[in-house]
Short mmCIF file of C-alpha atoms and ligand atoms in Angstrom, two decimals:
data_model
loop_
_atom_site.label_atom_id
_atom_site.label_comp_id
_atom_site.label_asym_id
_atom_site.label_seq_id
_atom_site.Cartn_x
_atom_site.Cartn_y
_atom_site.Cartn_z
CA UNK A 1 125.82 47.31 103.18
CA UNK A 2 127.10 49.25 100.19
CA UNK A 3 124.44 51.96 100.40
CA UNK A 4 121.52 52.71 102.71
CA UNK A 5 118.97 55.28 101.61
CA UNK A 6 117.28 56.76 104.68
CA UNK A 7 113.83 58.28 105.14
CA UNK A 8 112.38 57.76 101.67
CA UNK A 9 108.79 57.99 100.50
CA UNK A 10 107.78 55.27 98.05
CA UNK A 11 105.42 55.50 95.06
CA UNK A 12 102.82 53.38 96.89
CA UNK A 13 102.59 56.03 99.64
CA UNK A 14 104.75 54.39 102.32
CA UNK A 15 106.88 56.90 104.22
CA UNK A 16 109.98 56.92 106.46
CA UNK A 17 111.39 53.94 104.60
CA UNK A 18 115.03 52.89 104.54
CA UNK A 19 116.40 50.91 101.60
CA UNK A 20 119.57 48.85 102.05
CA UNK A 21 121.65 47.93 99.01
CA UNK A 22 124.24 45.18 98.82
CA UNK A 23 126.08 43.82 95.77
CA UNK A 24 123.80 45.48 93.25
CA UNK A 25 120.56 44.21 94.78
CA UNK A 26 118.10 45.54 97.33
CA UNK A 27 118.86 43.74 100.59
CA UNK A 28 116.13 45.14 102.83
CA UNK A 29 113.30 47.67 102.83
CA UNK A 30 111.74 48.91 106.05
CA UNK A 31 111.45 51.55 108.73
CA UNK A 32 114.70 52.54 110.51
CA UNK A 33 116.85 49.64 109.40
CA UNK A 34 119.66 49.02 111.90
CA UNK A 35 122.31 48.46 109.25
CA UNK A 36 125.60 50.21 108.69
CA UNK A 37 126.69 51.18 105.20
CA UNK A 38 129.68 52.47 103.28
CA UNK A 39 127.46 55.25 101.94
CA UNK A 40 124.31 56.76 103.40
CA UNK A 41 121.92 58.84 101.30
CA UNK A 42 119.42 60.95 103.21
CA UNK A 43 116.24 61.15 101.11
CA UNK A 44 114.79 63.67 103.58
CA UNK A 45 111.28 62.33 103.04
CA UNK A 46 111.51 62.61 99.26
CA UNK A 47 110.34 60.04 96.75
CA UNK A 48 112.46 57.05 95.79
CA UNK A 49 111.09 55.14 92.81
CA UNK A 50 112.27 52.34 90.59
CA UNK A 51 113.58 53.87 87.34
CA UNK A 52 111.38 55.22 84.61
CA UNK A 53 110.69 52.88 81.71
CA UNK A 54 109.86 54.03 78.19
CA UNK A 55 107.80 51.33 76.44
CA UNK A 56 107.81 53.01 73.04
CA UNK A 57 110.63 54.92 71.39
CA UNK A 58 112.44 55.34 68.06
CA UNK A 59 116.12 55.57 68.85
CA UNK A 60 117.25 55.28 65.22
CA UNK A 61 115.60 58.64 64.47
CA UNK A 62 116.17 60.52 67.70
CA UNK A 63 118.08 63.83 67.72
CA UNK A 64 117.92 64.00 63.90
CA UNK A 65 115.59 67.01 63.97
CA UNK A 66 116.31 69.29 60.99
CA UNK A 67 118.02 66.56 58.92
CA UNK A 68 117.81 66.98 55.97
CA UNK A 69 115.14 69.62 56.67
CA UNK A 70 112.50 70.31 59.32
CA UNK A 71 108.95 68.97 59.13
CA UNK A 72 107.20 72.12 57.88
CA UNK A 73 103.62 70.92 58.39
CA UNK A 74 104.36 68.96 61.56
CA UNK A 75 102.20 66.08 60.28
CA UNK A 76 102.69 62.31 60.54
CA UNK A 77 102.73 61.87 56.75
CA UNK A 78 105.35 64.58 56.18
CA UNK A 79 107.32 62.98 59.01
CA UNK A 80 107.22 59.58 57.29
CA UNK A 81 108.27 61.05 53.92
CA UNK A 82 111.01 63.09 55.62
CA UNK A 83 112.27 59.89 57.30
CA UNK A 84 112.24 58.30 53.80
CA UNK A 85 114.47 61.15 52.57
CA UNK A 86 116.79 60.83 55.54
CA UNK A 87 117.14 57.02 55.49
CA UNK A 88 119.42 56.63 52.43
CA UNK A 89 121.81 59.24 53.85
CA UNK A 90 122.13 57.65 57.29
CA UNK A 91 125.52 56.46 58.38
CA UNK A 92 126.03 54.06 61.21
CA UNK A 93 128.40 56.18 63.27
CA UNK A 94 126.00 59.14 63.26
CA UNK A 95 123.08 56.96 64.40
CA UNK A 96 125.23 55.52 67.18
CA UNK A 97 126.42 58.97 68.25
CA UNK A 98 122.90 60.41 68.43
CA UNK A 99 121.53 57.37 70.24
CA UNK A 100 124.40 57.42 72.75
CA UNK A 101 123.73 61.09 73.41
CA UNK A 102 120.05 60.36 73.98
CA UNK A 103 120.97 57.57 76.40
CA UNK A 104 123.03 60.08 78.41
CA UNK A 105 119.97 62.34 78.57
CA UNK A 106 117.90 59.33 79.64
CA UNK A 107 120.21 58.38 82.51
CA UNK A 108 120.14 61.94 83.88
CA UNK A 109 116.32 61.70 83.81
CA UNK A 110 116.29 58.37 85.65
CA UNK A 111 115.10 56.58 82.50
CA UNK A 112 116.94 53.26 82.63
CA UNK A 113 114.88 50.96 80.40
CA UNK A 114 113.77 51.74 76.86
CA UNK A 115 111.96 49.70 74.22
CA UNK A 116 112.98 51.16 70.89
CA UNK A 117 111.58 50.29 67.50
CA UNK A 118 114.17 50.12 64.73
CA UNK A 119 113.18 50.48 61.08
CA UNK A 120 114.18 47.30 59.21
CA UNK A 121 112.90 48.35 55.76
CA UNK A 122 116.32 49.61 54.69
CA UNK A 123 117.94 46.52 53.09
CA UNK A 124 121.34 47.48 54.53
CA UNK A 125 119.92 47.08 58.08
CA UNK A 126 122.25 49.87 59.00
CA UNK A 127 120.08 51.24 61.81
CA UNK A 128 119.62 47.73 63.19
CA UNK A 129 123.37 47.18 63.33
CA UNK A 130 123.84 50.62 64.87
CA UNK A 131 121.26 50.12 67.62
CA UNK A 132 122.53 46.64 68.42
CA UNK A 133 125.93 48.27 68.95
CA UNK A 134 124.29 50.93 71.16
CA UNK A 135 122.49 48.21 73.11
CA UNK A 136 125.84 46.54 73.78
CA UNK A 137 127.51 49.79 74.80
CA UNK A 138 124.77 51.01 77.16
CA UNK A 139 124.05 47.59 78.69
CA UNK A 140 125.84 48.47 81.96
CA UNK A 141 123.42 51.34 82.55
CA UNK A 142 120.31 51.02 80.33
CA UNK A 143 118.15 48.05 79.40
CA UNK A 144 117.60 48.69 75.70
CA UNK A 145 115.07 46.37 74.09
CA UNK A 146 114.78 46.49 70.29
CA UNK A 147 111.71 45.93 68.13
CA UNK A 148 112.09 45.01 64.44
CA UNK A 149 109.78 47.64 62.94
CA UNK A 150 108.73 47.45 59.28
CA UNK A 151 108.00 51.18 58.86
CA UNK A 152 106.95 50.76 55.20
CA UNK A 153 104.72 47.72 55.85
CA UNK A 154 105.70 44.06 56.17
CA UNK A 155 103.62 43.19 53.06
CA UNK A 156 103.77 46.54 51.29
CA UNK A 157 107.59 46.65 51.35
CA UNK A 158 108.86 43.69 49.28
CA UNK A 159 111.96 42.92 51.34
CA UNK A 160 110.60 43.76 54.79
CA UNK A 161 109.82 40.24 56.04
CA UNK A 162 113.19 38.88 54.98
CA UNK A 163 114.83 41.88 56.62
CA UNK A 164 112.81 41.38 59.80
CA UNK A 165 113.97 37.78 60.02
CA UNK A 166 117.57 38.88 59.46
CA UNK A 167 117.20 41.50 62.21
CA UNK A 168 115.87 38.87 64.62
CA UNK A 169 118.80 36.64 63.69
CA UNK A 170 121.15 39.51 64.53
CA UNK A 171 119.66 39.81 68.03
CA UNK A 172 116.64 42.11 67.85
CA UNK A 173 114.29 41.15 70.68
CA UNK A 174 110.70 41.89 69.64
CA UNK A 175 108.55 41.56 66.49
CA UNK A 176 106.96 44.82 65.29
CA UNK A 177 104.38 45.71 62.67
CA UNK A 178 102.31 48.51 61.18
CA UNK A 179 99.04 46.99 59.90
CA UNK A 180 97.25 50.31 59.30
CA UNK A 181 100.00 51.28 56.80
CA UNK A 182 99.51 48.15 54.66
CA UNK A 183 97.59 48.70 51.39
CA UNK A 184 94.18 47.45 52.53
CA UNK A 185 92.41 46.54 55.77
CA UNK A 186 92.61 42.89 54.64
CA UNK A 187 96.37 43.07 54.10
CA UNK A 188 96.69 44.80 57.47
CA UNK A 189 94.91 41.87 59.11
CA UNK A 190 97.07 39.40 57.15
CA UNK A 191 100.19 41.23 58.35
CA UNK A 192 99.10 40.89 61.99
CA UNK A 193 98.52 37.15 61.51
CA UNK A 194 101.85 36.63 59.72
CA UNK A 195 103.86 38.53 62.34
CA UNK A 196 102.14 36.93 65.35
CA UNK A 197 102.70 33.46 63.89
CA UNK A 198 106.35 34.28 63.31
CA UNK A 199 106.72 35.60 66.88
CA UNK A 200 105.03 32.51 68.33
CA UNK A 201 107.32 30.26 66.31
CA UNK A 202 110.40 32.17 67.48
CA UNK A 203 109.22 32.56 71.10
CA UNK A 204 109.38 36.36 70.85
CA UNK A 205 107.27 39.22 72.16
CA UNK A 206 105.18 41.36 69.81
CA UNK A 207 104.74 45.14 69.81
CA UNK A 208 102.94 46.63 66.83
CA UNK A 209 102.18 50.15 65.80
CA UNK A 210 98.47 49.44 65.62
CA UNK A 211 95.62 51.60 64.31
CA UNK A 212 97.68 54.78 64.49
CA UNK A 213 95.06 56.85 62.66
CA UNK A 214 91.81 58.70 63.22
CA UNK A 215 89.91 56.06 61.22
CA UNK A 216 87.00 54.89 63.40
CA UNK A 217 86.73 51.73 61.26
CA UNK A 218 90.33 50.60 61.78
CA UNK A 219 90.12 47.12 63.30
CA UNK A 220 93.67 45.82 63.66
CA UNK A 221 93.68 45.75 67.46
CA UNK A 222 90.78 43.31 67.24
CA UNK A 223 92.85 41.02 64.99
CA UNK A 224 95.90 41.44 67.24
CA UNK A 225 93.88 40.43 70.32
CA UNK A 226 92.33 37.46 68.51
CA UNK A 227 95.68 36.21 67.17
CA UNK A 228 97.22 36.60 70.63
CA UNK A 229 94.59 34.26 72.04
CA UNK A 230 94.79 31.80 69.14
CA UNK A 231 98.57 31.49 69.41
CA UNK A 232 98.78 31.52 73.23
CA UNK A 233 100.78 34.75 73.32
CA UNK A 234 98.91 36.25 76.28
CA UNK A 235 101.07 38.66 78.31
CA UNK A 236 103.64 38.96 75.52
CA UNK A 237 101.88 41.30 73.09
CA UNK A 238 101.42 45.06 73.05
CA UNK A 239 99.42 47.32 70.77
CA UNK A 240 101.16 50.67 70.42
CA UNK A 241 99.25 53.90 69.80
CA UNK A 242 95.72 52.48 69.20
CA UNK A 243 94.66 56.05 68.39
CA UNK A 244 91.73 54.98 66.23
CA UNK A 245 90.04 53.79 69.45
CA UNK A 246 89.63 57.47 70.26
CA UNK A 247 87.28 57.78 67.27
CA UNK A 248 85.55 54.40 67.32
CA UNK A 249 81.87 53.86 67.89
CA UNK A 250 81.13 53.43 71.61
CA UNK A 251 79.09 50.27 71.13
CA UNK A 252 81.94 48.62 69.24
CA UNK A 253 84.43 49.68 71.93
CA UNK A 254 82.22 48.10 74.61
CA UNK A 255 82.87 44.78 72.84
CA UNK A 256 86.53 45.50 72.08
CA UNK A 257 87.70 46.40 75.60
CA UNK A 258 86.89 43.00 77.17
CA UNK A 259 88.42 41.26 74.15
CA UNK A 260 91.71 43.12 74.66
CA UNK A 261 91.61 42.39 78.41
CA UNK A 262 90.94 38.66 78.02
CA UNK A 263 93.72 38.43 75.42
CA UNK A 264 96.28 39.83 77.86
CA UNK A 265 97.32 42.41 75.25
CA UNK A 266 98.89 45.56 76.70
CA UNK A 267 98.27 49.05 75.32
CA UNK A 268 100.92 51.72 74.87
CA UNK A 269 99.73 55.29 74.38
CA UNK A 270 102.15 58.02 73.35
CA UNK A 271 100.45 61.18 74.60
CA UNK A 272 102.91 63.83 73.36
CA UNK A 273 102.87 62.42 69.85
CA UNK A 274 99.25 61.28 69.64
CA UNK A 275 97.96 64.70 70.62
CA UNK A 276 100.14 66.48 68.06
CA UNK A 277 99.85 64.07 65.09
CA UNK A 278 96.21 62.95 65.25
CA UNK A 279 93.17 65.00 64.34
CA UNK A 280 95.06 66.79 61.56
CA UNK A 281 92.22 66.38 59.06
CA UNK A 282 89.70 67.83 61.50
CA UNK A 283 88.48 71.41 61.63
CA UNK A 284 86.69 71.97 64.94
CA UNK A 285 86.06 70.23 67.22
CA UNK A 286 89.48 68.61 66.73
CA UNK A 287 89.97 65.08 67.99
CA UNK A 288 92.93 64.54 70.28
CA UNK A 289 93.62 61.01 69.13
CA UNK A 290 94.98 59.44 72.30
CA UNK A 291 93.54 55.99 72.94
CA UNK A 292 90.96 55.40 75.71
CA UNK A 293 93.44 55.14 78.56
CA UNK A 294 91.21 55.17 81.69
CA UNK A 295 88.65 52.86 80.05
CA UNK A 296 91.37 50.37 79.07
CA UNK A 297 92.79 50.52 82.61
CA UNK A 298 89.32 50.02 84.11
CA UNK A 299 88.89 46.94 81.90
CA UNK A 300 92.07 45.50 83.44
CA UNK A 301 94.42 46.17 80.52
CA UNK A 302 98.03 47.15 81.22
CA UNK A 303 98.47 50.66 79.79
CA UNK A 304 101.85 52.36 79.53
CA UNK A 305 102.78 55.82 78.31
CA UNK A 306 105.67 56.03 75.83
CA UNK A 307 107.73 58.98 74.62
CA UNK A 308 107.80 57.75 70.99
CA UNK A 309 109.86 60.66 69.59
CA UNK A 310 112.42 63.20 70.73
CA UNK A 311 113.80 65.74 68.23
CA UNK A 312 113.14 63.69 65.10
CA UNK A 313 111.19 64.02 61.82
CA UNK A 314 107.89 63.68 63.70
CA UNK A 315 108.47 65.80 66.79
CA UNK A 316 110.88 68.67 67.38
CA UNK A 317 110.60 68.72 71.17
CA UNK A 318 111.22 66.42 74.14
CA UNK A 319 114.18 65.65 76.38
CA UNK A 320 113.81 62.07 77.57
CA UNK A 321 111.67 63.11 80.53
CA UNK A 322 109.04 60.45 81.23
CA UNK A 323 107.43 62.73 83.82
CA UNK A 324 106.63 65.13 80.98
CA UNK A 325 105.06 62.20 79.11
CA UNK A 326 102.95 61.23 82.14
CA UNK A 327 102.01 64.89 82.71
CA UNK A 328 100.65 65.17 79.16
CA UNK A 329 98.94 61.76 79.34
CA UNK A 330 97.23 62.70 82.59
CA UNK A 331 95.87 65.91 81.06
CA UNK A 332 94.74 64.50 77.71
CA UNK A 333 93.03 61.53 79.39
CA UNK A 334 91.49 63.86 82.02
CA UNK A 335 92.90 61.56 84.70
CA UNK A 336 92.90 64.20 87.42
CA UNK A 337 91.42 62.10 90.26
CA UNK A 338 93.92 61.13 92.96
CA UNK A 339 93.95 57.42 92.08
CA UNK A 340 94.04 58.21 88.35
CA UNK A 341 97.09 60.49 88.77
CA UNK A 342 98.78 57.66 90.65
CA UNK A 343 97.97 55.32 87.73
CA UNK A 344 99.70 57.77 85.37
CA UNK A 345 102.89 57.38 87.41
CA UNK A 346 102.54 53.58 87.18
CA UNK A 347 102.21 54.00 83.38
CA UNK A 348 105.84 55.19 83.19
CA UNK A 349 107.28 52.79 85.80
CA UNK A 350 105.77 49.45 86.88
CA UNK A 351 103.43 48.86 83.96
CA UNK A 352 105.98 49.28 81.15
CA UNK A 353 108.46 47.22 83.22
CA UNK A 354 105.91 44.41 83.10
CA UNK A 355 105.30 44.93 79.36
CA UNK A 356 109.03 44.75 78.64
CA UNK A 357 109.36 41.71 80.91
CA UNK A 358 112.09 43.33 83.01
CA UNK A 359 113.51 40.97 85.61
CA UNK A 360 114.08 42.17 89.19
CA UNK A 361 112.28 45.50 88.80
CA UNK A 362 110.82 47.17 91.90
CA UNK A 363 111.57 48.15 95.47
CA UNK A 364 111.63 44.90 97.43
CA UNK A 365 114.35 42.62 98.78
CA UNK A 366 116.02 40.76 95.91
CA UNK A 367 115.19 43.34 93.24
CA UNK A 368 117.96 45.08 91.33
CA UNK A 369 119.21 48.16 93.17
CA UNK A 370 117.94 50.46 90.41
CA UNK A 371 116.48 53.53 92.09
CA UNK A 372 115.80 57.20 91.50
CA UNK A 373 115.58 59.85 94.24
CA UNK A 374 113.40 62.75 93.13
CA UNK A 375 112.96 66.33 94.32
CA UNK A 376 109.33 65.59 95.19
CA UNK A 377 107.46 64.04 98.10
CA UNK A 378 105.16 61.69 96.18
CA UNK A 379 104.47 60.18 92.79
CA UNK A 380 101.80 62.75 92.00
CA UNK A 381 104.05 65.61 93.09
CA UNK A 382 106.80 64.21 90.85
CA UNK A 383 104.45 64.52 87.87
CA UNK A 384 103.24 67.97 88.93
CA UNK A 385 106.79 69.34 89.21
CA UNK A 386 108.46 67.16 86.54
CA UNK A 387 110.81 66.85 89.48
CA UNK A 388 114.60 66.89 89.32
CA UNK A 389 116.23 63.46 89.59
CA UNK A 390 118.61 64.12 92.46
CA UNK A 391 120.24 60.68 92.47
CA UNK A 392 120.04 57.91 89.89
CA UNK A 393 121.29 54.48 90.96
CA UNK A 394 121.69 51.36 88.85
CA UNK A 395 122.82 48.00 90.25
CA UNK A 396 123.93 49.83 93.38
CA UNK A 397 126.10 52.37 91.52
CA UNK A 398 125.34 56.10 91.53
CA UNK A 399 125.13 57.05 87.83
CA UNK A 400 123.90 60.62 88.04
CA UNK A 401 123.38 63.36 90.59
CA UNK A 402 121.68 66.73 90.22
CA UNK A 403 121.01 69.64 92.55
CA UNK A 404 117.45 70.10 93.77
CA UNK A 405 115.39 72.81 92.06
CA UNK A 406 116.03 75.87 94.21
CA UNK A 407 115.96 79.61 93.59
CA UNK A 408 117.00 82.73 95.46
CA UNK A 409 114.19 85.31 95.48
CA UNK A 410 114.83 89.06 95.61
CA UNK A 411 111.33 90.47 96.11
CA UNK A 412 110.82 94.24 96.57
CA UNK A 413 110.22 95.18 100.19
CA UNK A 414 111.06 91.73 101.51
CA UNK A 415 114.28 90.11 102.66
CA UNK A 416 115.94 87.82 100.10
CA UNK A 417 114.81 84.20 100.32
CA UNK A 418 117.57 81.72 99.70
CA UNK A 419 117.02 78.04 99.08
CA UNK A 420 113.45 78.69 97.87
CA UNK A 421 111.96 75.32 96.83
CA UNK A 422 110.26 75.69 93.46
CA UNK A 423 106.61 74.74 93.67
CA UNK A 424 106.87 73.02 97.05
FE1 LIG B 501 106.15 54.87 67.19
#
């Protein structure tokens, strides 16, 4: 074997597990495997998970915080207008450089698959070209999936649809949309229909920014679910954000949830961003704006948590840490039961892997040897501690290592404690 990881705990709760890796794939998983290896990694009972997956990100904007100025109000609308100011000044090399830097952050955090939207409303398609170049460069260590995203509206922006088709021709993987930003509810619905038909014709997946508002009457997820069924796109469509569901009438939601489930449409919530951008027109009580995560999950819908933004016109924080995303999602959704906390871990690993259609993801013989060893004993503890990623492996290669979180305590009246394990 190339590598054997000994004495690991797995996200599903199994313990004392060895994982044997050969030629970039997982060869065997089991207790006390009698196999020799060129390299042995002692997990010491700590958690080994498949890599984190971010189902919703904007890599063309990341790490641009403060360019050309900071978002003074911190609102979504100022963010969009700030992005509009920034767009004409963007140069390809700078986008590539920032995205490459973010990808380095991601690897160190065990985040090895990212679905990024790329704004195609700029006729130069400069960001598209830049992120396709980034996708090529990071391919050995990150699966980067790109969504053609018409930020200014596929109908509202005159050249958007032509640009979207060009972007797909250049190699962008997924069809995006933003129906709630079109001029009217009717045009929003027409945009969903147009984009789903185009995706079906091209054999592509769909991931739309959908109902990202506090408007309880926003109905685009309904249209997206219906079009998914009509065009046979089940399992290939995701609705991102869906924040209006937070504010919708409960009776209407009782009809909507089964419709989404039977359509095989996945939901992607972005807790850090939803909680900070929604509810801005409220006084008190202030809505939190995140979609109905536990209710969607209970209805059988795949729900992932995305990061959405890191250091960009919409959000001046973040570091590519999907455990921080899950931690926030868990709190906002009040998913504090044991099984619910476990589901929050799935929302940044297995579920988004399924939404992205990643091949060979997981810890089983035959899967890619893509694994992360954490400074935590379980999935829930990983979220609680936002645990250090001690070893990050991709295709059987160690990409990143980090020391465990330890401190030396000098407490008055007590002997110094070395190797003190933070929070454990
Ligand atoms: Fe987004």
